[in-house]
Tab-separated table of C-alpha atoms in Angstrom:
chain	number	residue	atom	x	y	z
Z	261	UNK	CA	19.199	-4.615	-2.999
Z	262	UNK	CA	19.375	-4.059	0.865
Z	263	UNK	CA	16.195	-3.078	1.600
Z	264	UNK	CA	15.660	-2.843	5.182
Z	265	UNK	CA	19.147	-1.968	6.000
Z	266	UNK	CA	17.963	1.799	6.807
Z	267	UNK	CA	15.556	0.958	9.798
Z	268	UNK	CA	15.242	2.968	13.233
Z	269	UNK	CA	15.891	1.092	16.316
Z	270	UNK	CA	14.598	2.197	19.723
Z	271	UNK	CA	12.739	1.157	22.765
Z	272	UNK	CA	13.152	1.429	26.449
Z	273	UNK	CA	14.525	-1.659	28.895
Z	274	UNK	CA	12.381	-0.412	32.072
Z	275	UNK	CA	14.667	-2.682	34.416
Z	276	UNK	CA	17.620	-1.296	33.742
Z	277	UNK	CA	15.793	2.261	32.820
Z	278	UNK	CA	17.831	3.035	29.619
Z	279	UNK	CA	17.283	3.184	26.136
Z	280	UNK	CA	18.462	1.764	23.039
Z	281	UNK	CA	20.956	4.193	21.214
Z	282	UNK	CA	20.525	2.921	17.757
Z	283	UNK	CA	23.951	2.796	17.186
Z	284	UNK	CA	24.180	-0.375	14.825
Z	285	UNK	CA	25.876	-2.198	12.278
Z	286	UNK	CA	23.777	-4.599	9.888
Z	287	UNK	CA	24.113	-7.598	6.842
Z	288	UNK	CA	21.091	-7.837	5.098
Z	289	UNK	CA	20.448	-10.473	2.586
Z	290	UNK	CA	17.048	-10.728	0.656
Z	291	UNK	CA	15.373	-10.817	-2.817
Z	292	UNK	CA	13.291	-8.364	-4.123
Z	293	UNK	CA	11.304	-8.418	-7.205
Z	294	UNK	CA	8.979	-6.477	-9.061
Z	295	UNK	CA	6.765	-7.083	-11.786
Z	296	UNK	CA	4.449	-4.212	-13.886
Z	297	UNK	CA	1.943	-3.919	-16.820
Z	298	UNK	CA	3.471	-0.638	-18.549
Z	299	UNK	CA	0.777	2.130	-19.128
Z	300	UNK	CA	-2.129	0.001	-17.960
Z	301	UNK	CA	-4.443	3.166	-17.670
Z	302	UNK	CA	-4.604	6.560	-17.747
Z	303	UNK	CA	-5.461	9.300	-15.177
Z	304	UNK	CA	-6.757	12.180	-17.069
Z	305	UNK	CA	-3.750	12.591	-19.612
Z	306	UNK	CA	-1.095	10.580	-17.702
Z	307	UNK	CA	-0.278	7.249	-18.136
Z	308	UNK	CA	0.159	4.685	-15.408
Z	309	UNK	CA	2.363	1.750	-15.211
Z	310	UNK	CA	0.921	-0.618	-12.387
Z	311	UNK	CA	3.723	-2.561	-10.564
Z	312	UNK	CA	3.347	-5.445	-8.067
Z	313	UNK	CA	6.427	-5.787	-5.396
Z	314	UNK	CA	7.613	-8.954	-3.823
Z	315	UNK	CA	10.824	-8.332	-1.129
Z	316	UNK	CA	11.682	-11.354	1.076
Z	317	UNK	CA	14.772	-10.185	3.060
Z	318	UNK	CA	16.931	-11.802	6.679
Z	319	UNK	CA	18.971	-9.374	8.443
Z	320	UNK	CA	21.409	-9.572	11.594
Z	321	UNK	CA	21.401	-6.726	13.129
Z	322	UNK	CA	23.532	-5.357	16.601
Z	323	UNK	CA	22.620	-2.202	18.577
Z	324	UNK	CA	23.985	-0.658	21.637
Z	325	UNK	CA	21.559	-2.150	24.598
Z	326	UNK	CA	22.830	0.318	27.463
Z	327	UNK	CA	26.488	1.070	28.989
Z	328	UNK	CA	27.554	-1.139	31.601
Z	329	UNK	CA	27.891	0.375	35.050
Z	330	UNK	CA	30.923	2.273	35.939
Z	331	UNK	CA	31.514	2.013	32.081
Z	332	UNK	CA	33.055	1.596	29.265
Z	333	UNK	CA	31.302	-1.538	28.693
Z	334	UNK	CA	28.289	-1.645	26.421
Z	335	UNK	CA	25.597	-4.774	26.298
Z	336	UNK	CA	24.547	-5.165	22.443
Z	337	UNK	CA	21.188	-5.994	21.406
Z	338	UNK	CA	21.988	-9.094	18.911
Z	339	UNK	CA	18.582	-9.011	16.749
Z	340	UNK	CA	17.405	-11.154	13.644
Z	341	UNK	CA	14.867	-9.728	11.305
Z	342	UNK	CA	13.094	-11.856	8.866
Z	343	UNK	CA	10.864	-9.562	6.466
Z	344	UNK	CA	7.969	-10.462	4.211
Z	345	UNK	CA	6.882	-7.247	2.097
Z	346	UNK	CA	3.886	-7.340	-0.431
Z	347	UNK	CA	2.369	-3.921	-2.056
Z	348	UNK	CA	1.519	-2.733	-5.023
Z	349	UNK	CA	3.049	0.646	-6.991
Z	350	UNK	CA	1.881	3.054	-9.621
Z	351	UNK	CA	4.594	5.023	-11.645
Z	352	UNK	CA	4.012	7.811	-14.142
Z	353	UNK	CA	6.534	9.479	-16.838
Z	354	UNK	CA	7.358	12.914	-15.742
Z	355	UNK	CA	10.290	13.296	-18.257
Z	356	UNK	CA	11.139	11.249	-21.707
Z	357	UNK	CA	13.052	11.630	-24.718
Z	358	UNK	CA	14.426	9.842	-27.103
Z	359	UNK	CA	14.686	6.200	-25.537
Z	360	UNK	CA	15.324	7.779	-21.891
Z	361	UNK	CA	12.529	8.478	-20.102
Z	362	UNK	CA	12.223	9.730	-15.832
Z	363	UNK	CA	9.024	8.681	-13.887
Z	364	UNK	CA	8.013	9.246	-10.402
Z	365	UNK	CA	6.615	6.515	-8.415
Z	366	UNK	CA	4.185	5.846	-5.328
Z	367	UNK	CA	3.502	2.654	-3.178
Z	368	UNK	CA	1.324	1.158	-0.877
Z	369	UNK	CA	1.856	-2.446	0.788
Z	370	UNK	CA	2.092	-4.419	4.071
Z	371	UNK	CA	5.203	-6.171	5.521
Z	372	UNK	CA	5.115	-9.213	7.840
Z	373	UNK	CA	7.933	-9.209	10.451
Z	374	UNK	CA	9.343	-11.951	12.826
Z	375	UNK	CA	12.118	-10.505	15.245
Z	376	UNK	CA	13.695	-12.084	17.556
Z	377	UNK	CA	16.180	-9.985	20.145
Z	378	UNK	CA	19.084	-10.708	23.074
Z	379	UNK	CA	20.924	-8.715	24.950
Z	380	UNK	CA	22.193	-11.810	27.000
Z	381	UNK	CA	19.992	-10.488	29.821
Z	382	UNK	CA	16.468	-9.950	28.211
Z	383	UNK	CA	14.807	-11.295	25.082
Z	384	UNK	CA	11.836	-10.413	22.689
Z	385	UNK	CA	10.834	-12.203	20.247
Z	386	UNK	CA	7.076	-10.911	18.277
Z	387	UNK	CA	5.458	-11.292	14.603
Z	388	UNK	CA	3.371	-8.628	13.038
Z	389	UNK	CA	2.582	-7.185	10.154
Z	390	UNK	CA	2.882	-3.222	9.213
Z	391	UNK	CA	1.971	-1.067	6.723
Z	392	UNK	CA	4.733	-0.240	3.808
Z	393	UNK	CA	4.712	2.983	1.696
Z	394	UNK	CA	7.371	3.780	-0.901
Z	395	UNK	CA	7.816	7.047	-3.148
Z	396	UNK	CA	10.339	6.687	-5.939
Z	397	UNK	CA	11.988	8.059	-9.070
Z	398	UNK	CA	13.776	6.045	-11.594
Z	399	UNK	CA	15.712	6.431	-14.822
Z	400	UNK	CA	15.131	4.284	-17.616
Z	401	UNK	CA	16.947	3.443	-21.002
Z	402	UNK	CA	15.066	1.287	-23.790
Z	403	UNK	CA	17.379	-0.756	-25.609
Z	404	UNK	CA	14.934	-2.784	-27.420
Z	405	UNK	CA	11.192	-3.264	-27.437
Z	406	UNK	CA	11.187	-5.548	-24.744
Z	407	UNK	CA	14.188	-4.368	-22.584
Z	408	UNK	CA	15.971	-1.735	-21.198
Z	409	UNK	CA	18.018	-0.810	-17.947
Z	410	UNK	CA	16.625	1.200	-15.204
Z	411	UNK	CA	18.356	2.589	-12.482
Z	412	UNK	CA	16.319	3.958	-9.280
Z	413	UNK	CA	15.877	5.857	-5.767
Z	414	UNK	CA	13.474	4.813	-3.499
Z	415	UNK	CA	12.128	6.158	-0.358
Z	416	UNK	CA	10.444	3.055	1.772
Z	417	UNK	CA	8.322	3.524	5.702
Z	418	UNK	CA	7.221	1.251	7.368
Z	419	UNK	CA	5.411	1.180	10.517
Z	420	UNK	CA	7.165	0.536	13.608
Z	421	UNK	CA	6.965	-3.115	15.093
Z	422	UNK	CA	6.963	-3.301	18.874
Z	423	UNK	CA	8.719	-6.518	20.417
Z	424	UNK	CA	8.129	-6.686	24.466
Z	425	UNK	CA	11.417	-7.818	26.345
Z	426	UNK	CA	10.496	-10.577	28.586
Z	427	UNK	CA	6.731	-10.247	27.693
Z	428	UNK	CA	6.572	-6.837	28.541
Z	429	UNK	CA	8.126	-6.831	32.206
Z	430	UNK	CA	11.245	-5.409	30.919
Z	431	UNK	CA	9.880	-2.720	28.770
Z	432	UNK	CA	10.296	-2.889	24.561
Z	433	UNK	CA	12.031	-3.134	21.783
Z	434	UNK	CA	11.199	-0.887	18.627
Z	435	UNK	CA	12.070	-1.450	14.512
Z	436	UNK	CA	10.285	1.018	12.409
């Protein structure tokens, strides 16, 4: 699983007076693991499976900083992420039969972030925690009581973390 891989970059360097791009590649490397109590309670007629979420994830990441002056050269932002995510989710059935059944799912957590950014010029480097939210479907199969396969789609926000370059005298850095 990979994820923080789909994050938005931004920010403005006020030195230079540019933006970052967001034009990026990324490796992401993390663990993520979730554990639930299957149809621990019932809203009106539905039931609710309660599910806790544990995601501990490092990622390099490299964005365009700003092109250099006449051009074509371009400054990267070289940026290390290292993500803490806690939250809890609630999933109900919307579809089932047979041993297949489809439920929708909704999430609410934090996530603690320590990034740390160069562009060779400026650096930021900030810890702080945001709030996660995550809507989801998933597929499962039961193969026995105890087991099954699931297979899933998940939509995750987060807030948006705001790192100052150079403390703030050369504007910010933005992950979100």
């Amino acid at each position: 699983s990979t994820p923080d891989a789909s994050h938005d970059i931004g920010g403005f360097n006020s030195n230079g007076g540019f933006s970052n791009v967001d034009d990026r590649n990324a490796s992401v490397n993390g663990l993520y693991i979730a554990y639930g109590a299957k149809d621990l309670f019932r809203l009106g007629t539905l039931p609710i499976t309660v599910e806790a979420e544990i995601a501990v994830t490092n990622s390099d990441v490299v964005t365009n900083s700003f092109p250099g002056a006449p051009g074509p050269v371009l400054f990267f932002y070289n940026t290390h992420i290292n993500s803490q995510r806690l939250a809890a989710n609630l999933w109900t059935p919307i579809w089932s039969q047979s041993d297949w059944m489809l439920e929708g799912g909704t999430g609410l957590g934090v996530q603690a972030l320590n990034i740390r950014v160069s562009d060779g010029v400026v650096t930021g480097n900030s810890s702080d925690y945001v709030l996660y939210g995550m809507l989801g479907l998933r597929m499962s199969k039961e193969i026995t009581e105890s087991s099954g396969l699931e297979l899933g789609l998940r939509y995750s926000d987060t807030g948006t973390a705001n790192i100052p370059l150079d403390g703030g005298a050369s504007g910010n850095y933005e992950y979100s």
